[in-house]
Short mmCIF file of C-alpha atoms in Angstrom, two decimals:
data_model
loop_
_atom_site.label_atom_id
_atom_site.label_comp_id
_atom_site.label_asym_id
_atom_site.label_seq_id
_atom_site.Cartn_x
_atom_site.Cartn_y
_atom_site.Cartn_z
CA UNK A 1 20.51 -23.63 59.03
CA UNK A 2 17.19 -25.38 58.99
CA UNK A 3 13.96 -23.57 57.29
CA UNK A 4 11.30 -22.33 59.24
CA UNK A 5 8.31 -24.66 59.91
CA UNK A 6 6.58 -22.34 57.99
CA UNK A 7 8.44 -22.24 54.87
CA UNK A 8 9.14 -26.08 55.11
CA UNK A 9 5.69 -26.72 55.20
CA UNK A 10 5.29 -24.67 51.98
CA UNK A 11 7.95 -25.62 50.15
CA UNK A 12 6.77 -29.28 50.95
CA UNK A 13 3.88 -28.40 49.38
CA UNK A 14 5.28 -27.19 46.41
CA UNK A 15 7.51 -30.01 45.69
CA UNK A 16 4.13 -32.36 45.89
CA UNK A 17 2.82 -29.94 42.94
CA UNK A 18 5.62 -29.84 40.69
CA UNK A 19 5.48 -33.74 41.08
CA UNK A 20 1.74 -34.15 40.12
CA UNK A 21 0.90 -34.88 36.51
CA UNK A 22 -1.90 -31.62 36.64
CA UNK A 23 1.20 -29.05 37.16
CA UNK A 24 2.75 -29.72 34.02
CA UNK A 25 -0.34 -28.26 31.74
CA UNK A 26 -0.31 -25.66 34.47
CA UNK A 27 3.21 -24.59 34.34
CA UNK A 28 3.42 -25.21 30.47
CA UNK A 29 0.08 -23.50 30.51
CA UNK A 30 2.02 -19.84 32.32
CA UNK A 31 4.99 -20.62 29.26
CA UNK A 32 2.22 -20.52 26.33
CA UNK A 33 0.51 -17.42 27.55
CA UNK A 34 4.08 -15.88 27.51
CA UNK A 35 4.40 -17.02 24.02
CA UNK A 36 1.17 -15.85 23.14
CA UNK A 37 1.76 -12.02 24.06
CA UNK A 38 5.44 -12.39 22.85
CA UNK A 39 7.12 -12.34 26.27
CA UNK A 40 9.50 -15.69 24.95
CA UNK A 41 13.24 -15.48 25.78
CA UNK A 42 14.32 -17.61 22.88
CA UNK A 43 10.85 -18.27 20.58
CA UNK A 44 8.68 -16.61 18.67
CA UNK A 45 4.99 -18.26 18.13
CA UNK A 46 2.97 -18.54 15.02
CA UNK A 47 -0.51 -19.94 16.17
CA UNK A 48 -1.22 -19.37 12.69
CA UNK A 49 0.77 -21.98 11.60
CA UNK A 50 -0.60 -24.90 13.43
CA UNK A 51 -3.52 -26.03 10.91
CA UNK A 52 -0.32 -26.79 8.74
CA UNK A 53 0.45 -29.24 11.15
CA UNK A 54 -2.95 -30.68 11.89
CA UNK A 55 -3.14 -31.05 7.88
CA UNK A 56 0.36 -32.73 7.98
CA UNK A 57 -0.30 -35.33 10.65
CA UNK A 58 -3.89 -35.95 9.12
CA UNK A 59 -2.06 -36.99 5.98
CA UNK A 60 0.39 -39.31 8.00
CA UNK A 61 -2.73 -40.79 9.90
CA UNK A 62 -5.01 -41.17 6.29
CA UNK A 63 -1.78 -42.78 5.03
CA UNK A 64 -0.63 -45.51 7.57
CA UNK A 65 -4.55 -46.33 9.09
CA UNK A 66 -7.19 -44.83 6.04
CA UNK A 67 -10.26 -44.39 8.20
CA UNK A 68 -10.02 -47.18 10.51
CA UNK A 69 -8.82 -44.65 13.53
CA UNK A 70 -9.76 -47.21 16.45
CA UNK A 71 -7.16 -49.73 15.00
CA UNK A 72 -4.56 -46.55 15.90
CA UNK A 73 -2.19 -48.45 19.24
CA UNK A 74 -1.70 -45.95 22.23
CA UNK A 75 2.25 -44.19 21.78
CA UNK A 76 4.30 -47.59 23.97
CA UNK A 77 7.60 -48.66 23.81
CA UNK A 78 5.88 -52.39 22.88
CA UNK A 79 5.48 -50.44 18.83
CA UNK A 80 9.18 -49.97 19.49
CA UNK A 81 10.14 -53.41 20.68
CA UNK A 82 8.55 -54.71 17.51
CA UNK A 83 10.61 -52.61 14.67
CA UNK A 84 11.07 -54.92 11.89
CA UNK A 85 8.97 -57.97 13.12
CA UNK A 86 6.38 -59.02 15.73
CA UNK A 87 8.54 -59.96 19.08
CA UNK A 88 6.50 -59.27 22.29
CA UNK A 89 3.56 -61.48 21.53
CA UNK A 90 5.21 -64.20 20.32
CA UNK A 91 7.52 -64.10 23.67
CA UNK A 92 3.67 -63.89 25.61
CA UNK A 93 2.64 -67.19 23.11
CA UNK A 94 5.67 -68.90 24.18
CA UNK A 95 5.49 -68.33 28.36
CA UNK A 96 1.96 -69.45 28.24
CA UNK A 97 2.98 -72.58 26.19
CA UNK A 98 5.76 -73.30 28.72
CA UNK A 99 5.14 -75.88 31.53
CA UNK A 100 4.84 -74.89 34.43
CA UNK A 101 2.70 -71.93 32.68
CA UNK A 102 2.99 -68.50 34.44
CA UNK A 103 0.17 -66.56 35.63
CA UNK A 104 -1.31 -63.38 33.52
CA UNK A 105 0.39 -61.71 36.60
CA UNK A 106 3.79 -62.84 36.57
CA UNK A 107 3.19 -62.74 32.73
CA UNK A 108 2.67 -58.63 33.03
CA UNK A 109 5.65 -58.36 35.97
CA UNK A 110 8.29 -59.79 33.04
CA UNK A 111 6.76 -57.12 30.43
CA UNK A 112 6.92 -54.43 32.81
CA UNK A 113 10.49 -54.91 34.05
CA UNK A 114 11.37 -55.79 30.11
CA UNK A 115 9.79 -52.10 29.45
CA UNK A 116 10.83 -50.02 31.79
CA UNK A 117 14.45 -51.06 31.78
CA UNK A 118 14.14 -50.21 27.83
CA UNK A 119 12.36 -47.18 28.12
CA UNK A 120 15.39 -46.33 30.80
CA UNK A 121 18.39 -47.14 27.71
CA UNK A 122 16.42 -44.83 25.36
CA UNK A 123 18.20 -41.41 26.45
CA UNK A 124 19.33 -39.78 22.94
CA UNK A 125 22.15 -42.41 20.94
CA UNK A 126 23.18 -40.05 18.55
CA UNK A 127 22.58 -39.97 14.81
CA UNK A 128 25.57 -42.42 14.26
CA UNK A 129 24.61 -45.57 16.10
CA UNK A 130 23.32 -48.61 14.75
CA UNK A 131 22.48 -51.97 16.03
CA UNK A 132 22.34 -55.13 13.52
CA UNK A 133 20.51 -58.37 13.90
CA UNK A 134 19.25 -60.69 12.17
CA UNK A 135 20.74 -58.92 9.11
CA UNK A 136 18.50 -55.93 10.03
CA UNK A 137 19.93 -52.60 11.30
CA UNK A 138 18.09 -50.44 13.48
CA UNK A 139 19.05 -47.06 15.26
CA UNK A 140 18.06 -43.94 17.68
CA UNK A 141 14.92 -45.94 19.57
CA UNK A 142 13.85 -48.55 17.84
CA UNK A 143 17.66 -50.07 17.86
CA UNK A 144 17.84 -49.20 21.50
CA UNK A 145 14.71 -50.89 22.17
CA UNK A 146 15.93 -54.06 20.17
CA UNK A 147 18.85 -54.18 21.64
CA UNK A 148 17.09 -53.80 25.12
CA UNK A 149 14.94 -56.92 23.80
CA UNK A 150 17.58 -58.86 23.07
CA UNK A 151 19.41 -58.16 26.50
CA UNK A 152 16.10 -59.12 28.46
CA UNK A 153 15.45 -62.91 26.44
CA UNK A 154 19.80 -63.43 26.89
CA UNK A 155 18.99 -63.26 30.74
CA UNK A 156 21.17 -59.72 30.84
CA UNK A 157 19.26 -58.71 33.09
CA UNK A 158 18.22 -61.61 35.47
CA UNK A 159 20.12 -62.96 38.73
CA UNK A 160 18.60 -66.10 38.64
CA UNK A 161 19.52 -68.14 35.09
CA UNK A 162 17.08 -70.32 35.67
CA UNK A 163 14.73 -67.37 35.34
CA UNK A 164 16.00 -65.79 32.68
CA UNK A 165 12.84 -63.24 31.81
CA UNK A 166 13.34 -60.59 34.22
CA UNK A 167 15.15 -57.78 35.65
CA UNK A 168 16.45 -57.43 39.02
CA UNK A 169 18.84 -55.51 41.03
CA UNK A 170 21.40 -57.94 42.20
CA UNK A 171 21.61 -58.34 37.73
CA UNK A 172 21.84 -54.93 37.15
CA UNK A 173 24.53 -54.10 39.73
CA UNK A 174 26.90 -56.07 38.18
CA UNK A 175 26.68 -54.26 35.03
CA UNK A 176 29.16 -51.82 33.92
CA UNK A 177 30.43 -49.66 30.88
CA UNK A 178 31.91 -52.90 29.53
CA UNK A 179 29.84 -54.95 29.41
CA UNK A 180 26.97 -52.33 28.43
CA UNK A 181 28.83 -51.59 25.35
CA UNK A 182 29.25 -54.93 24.01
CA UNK A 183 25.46 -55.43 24.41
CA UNK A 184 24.81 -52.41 22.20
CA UNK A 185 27.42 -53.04 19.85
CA UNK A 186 29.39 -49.90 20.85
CA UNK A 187 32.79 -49.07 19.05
CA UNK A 188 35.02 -46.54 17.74
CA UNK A 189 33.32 -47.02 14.42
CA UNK A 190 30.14 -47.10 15.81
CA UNK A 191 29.90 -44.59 18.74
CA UNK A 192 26.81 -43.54 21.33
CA UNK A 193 26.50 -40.80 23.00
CA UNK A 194 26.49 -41.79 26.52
CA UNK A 195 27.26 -45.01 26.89
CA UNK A 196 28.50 -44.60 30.53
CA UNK A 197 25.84 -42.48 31.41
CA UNK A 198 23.60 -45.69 30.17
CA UNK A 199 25.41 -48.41 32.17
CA UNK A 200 25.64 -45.96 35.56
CA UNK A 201 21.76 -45.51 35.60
CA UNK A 202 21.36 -49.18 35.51
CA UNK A 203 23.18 -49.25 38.55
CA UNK A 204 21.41 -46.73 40.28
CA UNK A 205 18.19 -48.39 39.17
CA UNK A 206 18.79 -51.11 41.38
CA UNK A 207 19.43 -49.04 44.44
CA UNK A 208 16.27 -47.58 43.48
CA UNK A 209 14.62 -51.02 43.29
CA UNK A 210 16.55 -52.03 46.26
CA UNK A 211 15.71 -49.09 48.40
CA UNK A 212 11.86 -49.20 47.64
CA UNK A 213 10.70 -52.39 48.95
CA UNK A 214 6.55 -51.06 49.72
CA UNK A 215 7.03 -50.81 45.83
CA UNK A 216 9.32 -53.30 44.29
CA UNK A 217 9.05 -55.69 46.71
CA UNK A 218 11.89 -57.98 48.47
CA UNK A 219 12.48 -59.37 45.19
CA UNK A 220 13.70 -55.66 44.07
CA UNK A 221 12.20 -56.15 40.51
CA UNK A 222 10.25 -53.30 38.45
CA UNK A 223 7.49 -55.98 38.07
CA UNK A 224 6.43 -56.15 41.76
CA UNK A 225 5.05 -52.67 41.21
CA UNK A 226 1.97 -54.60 40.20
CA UNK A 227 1.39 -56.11 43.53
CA UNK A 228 1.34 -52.35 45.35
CA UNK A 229 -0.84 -51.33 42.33
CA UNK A 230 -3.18 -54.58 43.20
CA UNK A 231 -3.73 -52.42 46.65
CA UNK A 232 -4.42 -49.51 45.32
CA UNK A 233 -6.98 -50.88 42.90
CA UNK A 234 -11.09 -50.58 42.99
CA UNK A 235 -13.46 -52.56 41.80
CA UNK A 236 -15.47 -51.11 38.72
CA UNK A 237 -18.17 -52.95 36.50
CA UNK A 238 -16.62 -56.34 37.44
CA UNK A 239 -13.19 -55.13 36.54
CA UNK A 240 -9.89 -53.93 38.20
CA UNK A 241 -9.41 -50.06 37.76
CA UNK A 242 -6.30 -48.16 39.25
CA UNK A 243 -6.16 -44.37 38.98
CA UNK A 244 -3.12 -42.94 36.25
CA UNK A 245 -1.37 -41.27 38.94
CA UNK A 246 -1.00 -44.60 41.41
CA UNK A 247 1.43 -45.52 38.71
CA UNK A 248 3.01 -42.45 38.04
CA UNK A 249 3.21 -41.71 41.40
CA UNK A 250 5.17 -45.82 42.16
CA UNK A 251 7.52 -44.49 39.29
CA UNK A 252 8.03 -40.28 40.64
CA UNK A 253 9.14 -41.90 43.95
CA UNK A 254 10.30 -44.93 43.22
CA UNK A 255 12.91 -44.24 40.81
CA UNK A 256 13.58 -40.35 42.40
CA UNK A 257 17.05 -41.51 43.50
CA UNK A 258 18.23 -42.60 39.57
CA UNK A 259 17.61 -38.51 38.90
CA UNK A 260 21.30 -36.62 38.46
CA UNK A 261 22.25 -34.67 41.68
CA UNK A 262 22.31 -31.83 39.58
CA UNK A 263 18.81 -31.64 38.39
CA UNK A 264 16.70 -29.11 39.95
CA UNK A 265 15.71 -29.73 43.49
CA UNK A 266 13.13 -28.25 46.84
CA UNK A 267 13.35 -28.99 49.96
CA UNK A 268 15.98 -30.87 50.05
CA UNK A 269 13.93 -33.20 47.35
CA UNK A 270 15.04 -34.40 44.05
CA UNK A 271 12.74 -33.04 41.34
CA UNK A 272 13.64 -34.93 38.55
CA UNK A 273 12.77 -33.64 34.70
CA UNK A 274 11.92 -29.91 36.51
CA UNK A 275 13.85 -27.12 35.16
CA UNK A 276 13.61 -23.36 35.95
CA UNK A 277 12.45 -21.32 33.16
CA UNK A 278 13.69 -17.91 32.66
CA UNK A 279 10.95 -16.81 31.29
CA UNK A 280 8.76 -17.90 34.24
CA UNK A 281 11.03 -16.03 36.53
CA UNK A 282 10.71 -12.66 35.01
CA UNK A 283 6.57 -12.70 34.45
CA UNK A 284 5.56 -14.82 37.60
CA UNK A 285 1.73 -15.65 36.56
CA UNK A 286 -1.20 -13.85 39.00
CA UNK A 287 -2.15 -17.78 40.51
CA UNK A 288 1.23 -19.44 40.13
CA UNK A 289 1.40 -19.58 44.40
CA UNK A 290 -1.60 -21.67 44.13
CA UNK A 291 -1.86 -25.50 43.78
CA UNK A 292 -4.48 -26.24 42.00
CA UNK A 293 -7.63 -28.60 43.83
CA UNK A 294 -7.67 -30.55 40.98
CA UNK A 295 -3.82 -32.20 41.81
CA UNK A 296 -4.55 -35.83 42.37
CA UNK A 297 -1.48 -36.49 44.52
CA UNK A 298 0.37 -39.95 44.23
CA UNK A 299 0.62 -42.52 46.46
CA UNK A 300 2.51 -41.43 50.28
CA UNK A 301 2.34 -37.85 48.93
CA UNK A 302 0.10 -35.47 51.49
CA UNK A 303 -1.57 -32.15 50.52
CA UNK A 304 -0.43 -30.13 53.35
CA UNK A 305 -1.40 -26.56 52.21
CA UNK A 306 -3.00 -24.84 49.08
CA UNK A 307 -0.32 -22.48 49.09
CA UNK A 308 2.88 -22.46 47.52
CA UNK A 309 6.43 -20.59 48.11
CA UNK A 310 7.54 -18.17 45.86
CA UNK A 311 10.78 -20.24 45.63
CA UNK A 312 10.23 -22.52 42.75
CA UNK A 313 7.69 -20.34 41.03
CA UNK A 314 10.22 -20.60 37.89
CA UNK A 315 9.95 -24.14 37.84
CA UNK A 316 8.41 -25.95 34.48
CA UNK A 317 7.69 -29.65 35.36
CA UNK A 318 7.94 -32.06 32.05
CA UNK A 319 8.49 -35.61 33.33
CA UNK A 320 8.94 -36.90 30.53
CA UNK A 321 10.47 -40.43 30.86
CA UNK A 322 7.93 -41.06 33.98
CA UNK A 323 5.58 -40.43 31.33
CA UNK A 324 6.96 -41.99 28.87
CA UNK A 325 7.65 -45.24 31.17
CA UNK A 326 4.15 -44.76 32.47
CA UNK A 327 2.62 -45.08 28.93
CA UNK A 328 4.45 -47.60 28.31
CA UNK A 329 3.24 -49.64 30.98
CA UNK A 330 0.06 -49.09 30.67
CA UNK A 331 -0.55 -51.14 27.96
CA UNK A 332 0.34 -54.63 29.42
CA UNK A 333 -1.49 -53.30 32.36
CA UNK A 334 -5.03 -53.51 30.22
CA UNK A 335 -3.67 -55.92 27.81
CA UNK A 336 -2.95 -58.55 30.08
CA UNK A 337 -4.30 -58.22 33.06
CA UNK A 338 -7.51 -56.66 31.55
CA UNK A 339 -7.24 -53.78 34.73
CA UNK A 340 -8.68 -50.46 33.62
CA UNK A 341 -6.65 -47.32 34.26
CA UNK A 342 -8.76 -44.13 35.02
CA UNK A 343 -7.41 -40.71 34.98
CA UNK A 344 -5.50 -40.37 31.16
CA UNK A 345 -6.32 -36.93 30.81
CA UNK A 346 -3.70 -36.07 33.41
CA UNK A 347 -1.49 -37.50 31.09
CA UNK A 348 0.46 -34.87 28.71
CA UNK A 349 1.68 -35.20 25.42
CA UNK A 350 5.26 -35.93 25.46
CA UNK A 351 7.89 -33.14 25.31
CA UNK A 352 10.98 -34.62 23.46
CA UNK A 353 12.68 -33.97 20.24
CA UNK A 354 10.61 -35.68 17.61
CA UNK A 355 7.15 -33.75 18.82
CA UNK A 356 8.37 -30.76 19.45
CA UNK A 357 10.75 -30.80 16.10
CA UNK A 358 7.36 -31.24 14.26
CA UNK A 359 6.60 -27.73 15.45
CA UNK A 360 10.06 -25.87 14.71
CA UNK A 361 10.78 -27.88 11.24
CA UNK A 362 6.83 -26.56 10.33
CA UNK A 363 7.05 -23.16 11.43
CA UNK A 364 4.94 -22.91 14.82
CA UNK A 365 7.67 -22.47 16.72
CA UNK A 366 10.59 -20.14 15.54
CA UNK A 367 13.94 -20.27 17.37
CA UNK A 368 15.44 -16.77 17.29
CA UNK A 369 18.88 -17.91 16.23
CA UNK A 370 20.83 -14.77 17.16
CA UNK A 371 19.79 -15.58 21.10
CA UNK A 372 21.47 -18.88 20.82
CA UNK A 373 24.38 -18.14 18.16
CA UNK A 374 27.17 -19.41 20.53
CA UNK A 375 25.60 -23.10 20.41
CA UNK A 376 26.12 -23.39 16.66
CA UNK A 377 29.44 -24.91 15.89
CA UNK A 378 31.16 -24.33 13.07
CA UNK A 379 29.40 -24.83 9.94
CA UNK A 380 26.24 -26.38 11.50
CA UNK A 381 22.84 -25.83 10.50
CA UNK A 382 21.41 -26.67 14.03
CA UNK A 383 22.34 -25.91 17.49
CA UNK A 384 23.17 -27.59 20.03
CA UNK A 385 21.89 -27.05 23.64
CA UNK A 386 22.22 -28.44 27.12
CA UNK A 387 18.57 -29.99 28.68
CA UNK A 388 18.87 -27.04 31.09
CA UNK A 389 18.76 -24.49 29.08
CA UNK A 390 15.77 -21.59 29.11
CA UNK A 391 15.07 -22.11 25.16
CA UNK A 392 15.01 -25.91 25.75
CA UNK A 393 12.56 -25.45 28.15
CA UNK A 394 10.37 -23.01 26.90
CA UNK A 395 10.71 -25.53 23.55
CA UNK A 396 9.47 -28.32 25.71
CA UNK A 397 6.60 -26.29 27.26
CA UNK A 398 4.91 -25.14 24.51
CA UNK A 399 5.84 -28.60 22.82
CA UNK A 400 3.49 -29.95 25.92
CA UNK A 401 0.59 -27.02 25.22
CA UNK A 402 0.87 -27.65 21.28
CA UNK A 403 0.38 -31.20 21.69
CA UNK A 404 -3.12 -30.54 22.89
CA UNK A 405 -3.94 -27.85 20.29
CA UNK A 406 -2.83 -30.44 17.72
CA UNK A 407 -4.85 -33.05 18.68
CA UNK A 408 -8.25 -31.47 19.32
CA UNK A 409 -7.38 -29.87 15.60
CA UNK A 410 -7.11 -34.08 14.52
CA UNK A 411 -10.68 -34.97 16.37
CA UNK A 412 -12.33 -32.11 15.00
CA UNK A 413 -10.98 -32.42 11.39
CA UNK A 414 -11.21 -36.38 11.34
CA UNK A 415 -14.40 -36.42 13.52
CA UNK A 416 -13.47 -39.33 15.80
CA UNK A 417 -12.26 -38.83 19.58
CA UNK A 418 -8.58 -39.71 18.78
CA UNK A 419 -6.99 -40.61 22.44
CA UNK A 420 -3.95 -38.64 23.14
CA UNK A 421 -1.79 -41.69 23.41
CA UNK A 422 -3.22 -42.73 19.87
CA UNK A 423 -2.29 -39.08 18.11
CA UNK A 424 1.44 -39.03 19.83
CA UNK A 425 1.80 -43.02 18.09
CA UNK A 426 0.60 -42.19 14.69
CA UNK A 427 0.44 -38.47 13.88
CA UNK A 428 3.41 -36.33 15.94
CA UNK A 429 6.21 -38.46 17.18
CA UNK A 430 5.89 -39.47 13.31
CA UNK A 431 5.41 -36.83 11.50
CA UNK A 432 8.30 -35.01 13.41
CA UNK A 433 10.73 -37.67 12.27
CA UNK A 434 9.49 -37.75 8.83
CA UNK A 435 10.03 -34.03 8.49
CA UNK A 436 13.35 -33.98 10.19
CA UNK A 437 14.13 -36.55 7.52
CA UNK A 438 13.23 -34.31 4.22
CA UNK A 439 14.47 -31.21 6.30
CA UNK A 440 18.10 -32.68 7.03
CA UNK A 441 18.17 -36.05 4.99
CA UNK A 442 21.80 -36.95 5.88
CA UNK A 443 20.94 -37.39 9.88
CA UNK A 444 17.45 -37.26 10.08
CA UNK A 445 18.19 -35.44 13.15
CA UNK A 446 15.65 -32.88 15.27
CA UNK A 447 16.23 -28.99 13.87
CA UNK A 448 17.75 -28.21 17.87
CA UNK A 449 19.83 -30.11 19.11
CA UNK A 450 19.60 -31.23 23.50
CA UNK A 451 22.88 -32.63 24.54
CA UNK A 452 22.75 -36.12 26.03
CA UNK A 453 25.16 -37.83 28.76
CA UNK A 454 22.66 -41.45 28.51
CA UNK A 455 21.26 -40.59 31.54
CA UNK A 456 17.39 -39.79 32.00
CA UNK A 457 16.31 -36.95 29.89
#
């Protein structure tokens, strides 16, 4: 049975919200004032408890940079693809010293498919996998990311060996669990969670890539994004700017169909990382029907009414990896092409496991344990919980609020405008490892626990 126009055109309208970067603070926004009057499912908050964690991260910040905050890199998976030793820029030295010399745009198309394919493998590996090279062993993201490094220079991901430095879908259809493995070392004695997972979203990259020729081009590689982004662009000062959400927007629809069928979906249209929140659905908030006029909508996306349906209400939008890939991006973007990219305070921090760990492990955040006792297995300190569950997201909204709160603490205690980007890179992704570390020093792992299957989280 088909909807009503009517209700289509709403619900159409809602899906183009929930996809927007300005409805995550909003939803997360309806989560913290729940938190705030004590209306949490699964948390309680202790606002009282967050100069403990501006204090923490200022040490970690004093510690690794002194005073010199500028030198502080944006939060990119480049920091990760250079655990141990410097990689990307000598790999940059070494295509402009080759003859015939690639342009600084084909230059930024082989970082961007080398990223976002890496960003892609870094789903949750488990606190028992390692990856050696070079007599160095690396794990969690950094080993991912090495591993993803080493994949790209081998060709892995290329169709064309004479043109080894880039990924493209005819490559990564051909891959499979096998072969996926073998690249990241997997074995009995040195398991990952969700290997298969890993090696089945490659292949549903490239029908992504394939499928989405206005962005990928006929070429179906990642890297042609920059040629739709080249449209898009303004002039500004002498300089190409694009706006945040032309990106995030290639990325929300270009890579919609790698989502699982069973994440949360309107309209017949895959959401992605948008999960309903319990919480949400038994306090709906006095303007949650209303899409906000400040929603910058992406690329091909239409505003088509101000008001939105009821159904979906619940819904907490995160999108995390399209942030996370979007970040990550960003910096070759400006690096090597020199293009400016306008809009970053759309951008959120990011709600994973290390940022929002940093707030359990210090006290911010407290899980009520006997809500959740039936995800504790035997003899474990931590649970474990799967992505779509109401105390994950709640965890992950106020993770996304908290964020903000921490880092307007760090500007106004260090007095220097600290980007977000720069306080997710050297104060909260961080500091939540390093106190997951002294917390639970045999794993090093987050105090709760998200299940992972490899795919995108």
């Amino acid at each position: 049975m088909s909807l009503p126009l009517e209700a289509a055109s709403t619900e159409s309208s809602t899906v183009t919200y929930l996809r927007s970067l300005p409805a995550i603070r909003d939803r997360c926004n309806r989560v913290y004032e729940l938190a705030k009057a004590g209306k949490l499912e699964y948390f309680d908050y202790h606002p009282e408890k967050e100069q403990e964690v501006i204090d923490f991260c200022c040490d970690i910040i004093q510690r690794d940079f002194g005073t010199n905050y500028q030198s502080i890199p944006p939060h990119s998976r480049w920091r990760h693809l250079d655990a141990g030793k410097t990689r990307i820029q000598p790999l940059i030295d070494s295509w402009k010293g080759a003859s015939p010399k690639p342009s600084d745009l084909e230059i930024a198309k082989r970082l961007i498919d080398l990223f976002l394919v890496s960003v892609l493998l870094d789903a949750g590996a488990g606190n028992e996998w390692k990856y050696k090279v070079d007599e160095q062993t690396y794990a969690r993201s950094e080993g991912l990311a090495v591993a993803s490094y080493d994949m790209f220079v081998q060709g892995v991901f290329s169709d064309d060996p004479k043109d080894p430095f880039r990924v493209d879908a005819a490559a990564l259809e051909r891959l499979n669990t096998e072969k996926v493995s073998a690249a990241l070392q997997v074995s009995e004695s040195n398991p990952m969670n969700g290997v298969q997972g890993r090696s089945e979203l490659l292949i549903n990259v490239a029908q992504a890539l394939r499928s989405q020729p206005e962005y990928f081009g006929t070429g179906a590689r990642p890297g042609n994004m920059l040629d739709f982004l080249l449209k898009e662009s303004r002039q500004h000062d002498g300089k190409t700017a694009i706006h945040v959400s032309s990106l995030f927007g290639v990325l929300i629809e270009g890579l919609a169909t790698i989502w699982p069928a069973s994440r949360s979906s309107l309209n017949g249209v895959a959401l992605g990382d948008v999960w309903p929140c319990g919480a949400l659905a038994g306090n709906p908030g006095p303007n949650s029907k209303a899409v906000p006029e400040n929603v910058k909508f992406s690329p091909g996306m239409k505003k088509t009414s101000r008001s939105a349906a009821a159904k979906g209400d619940d819904l907490v939008p995160f999108h995390k990896l399209t942030q996370w890939i979007t970040y990550s991006l960003i910096e070759p973007i400006e690096k090597v092409l020199g293009w400016e990219v306008e809009g970053m305070e759309d951008m959120t921090g990011l709600p994973e496991y290390r940022n929002g760990g940093l707030l359990v492990d210090l006290g911010v955040l407290t899980l009520r344990h006997s809500a959740v006792s039936s995800y504790f297995a035997a003899g474990a300190a931590t649970p474990k919980l799967p992505p779509s569950h109401s105390a994950i997201i709640e965890w992950r909204a106020m993770t996304v609020i908290e964020l903000d709160r921490i880092a307007e603490g760090l500007r106004k205690k260090l007095g220097y405008p600290l980007k977000l980007a720069q306080v997710l890179e050297s104060a909260t992704w961080k500091g939540g490892r390093e106190i997951a570390k002294r917390k639970r020093p045999e794993t090093g792992g987050p105090p709760i626990e998200i299940e992972s299957d490899g795919t995108v989280f």
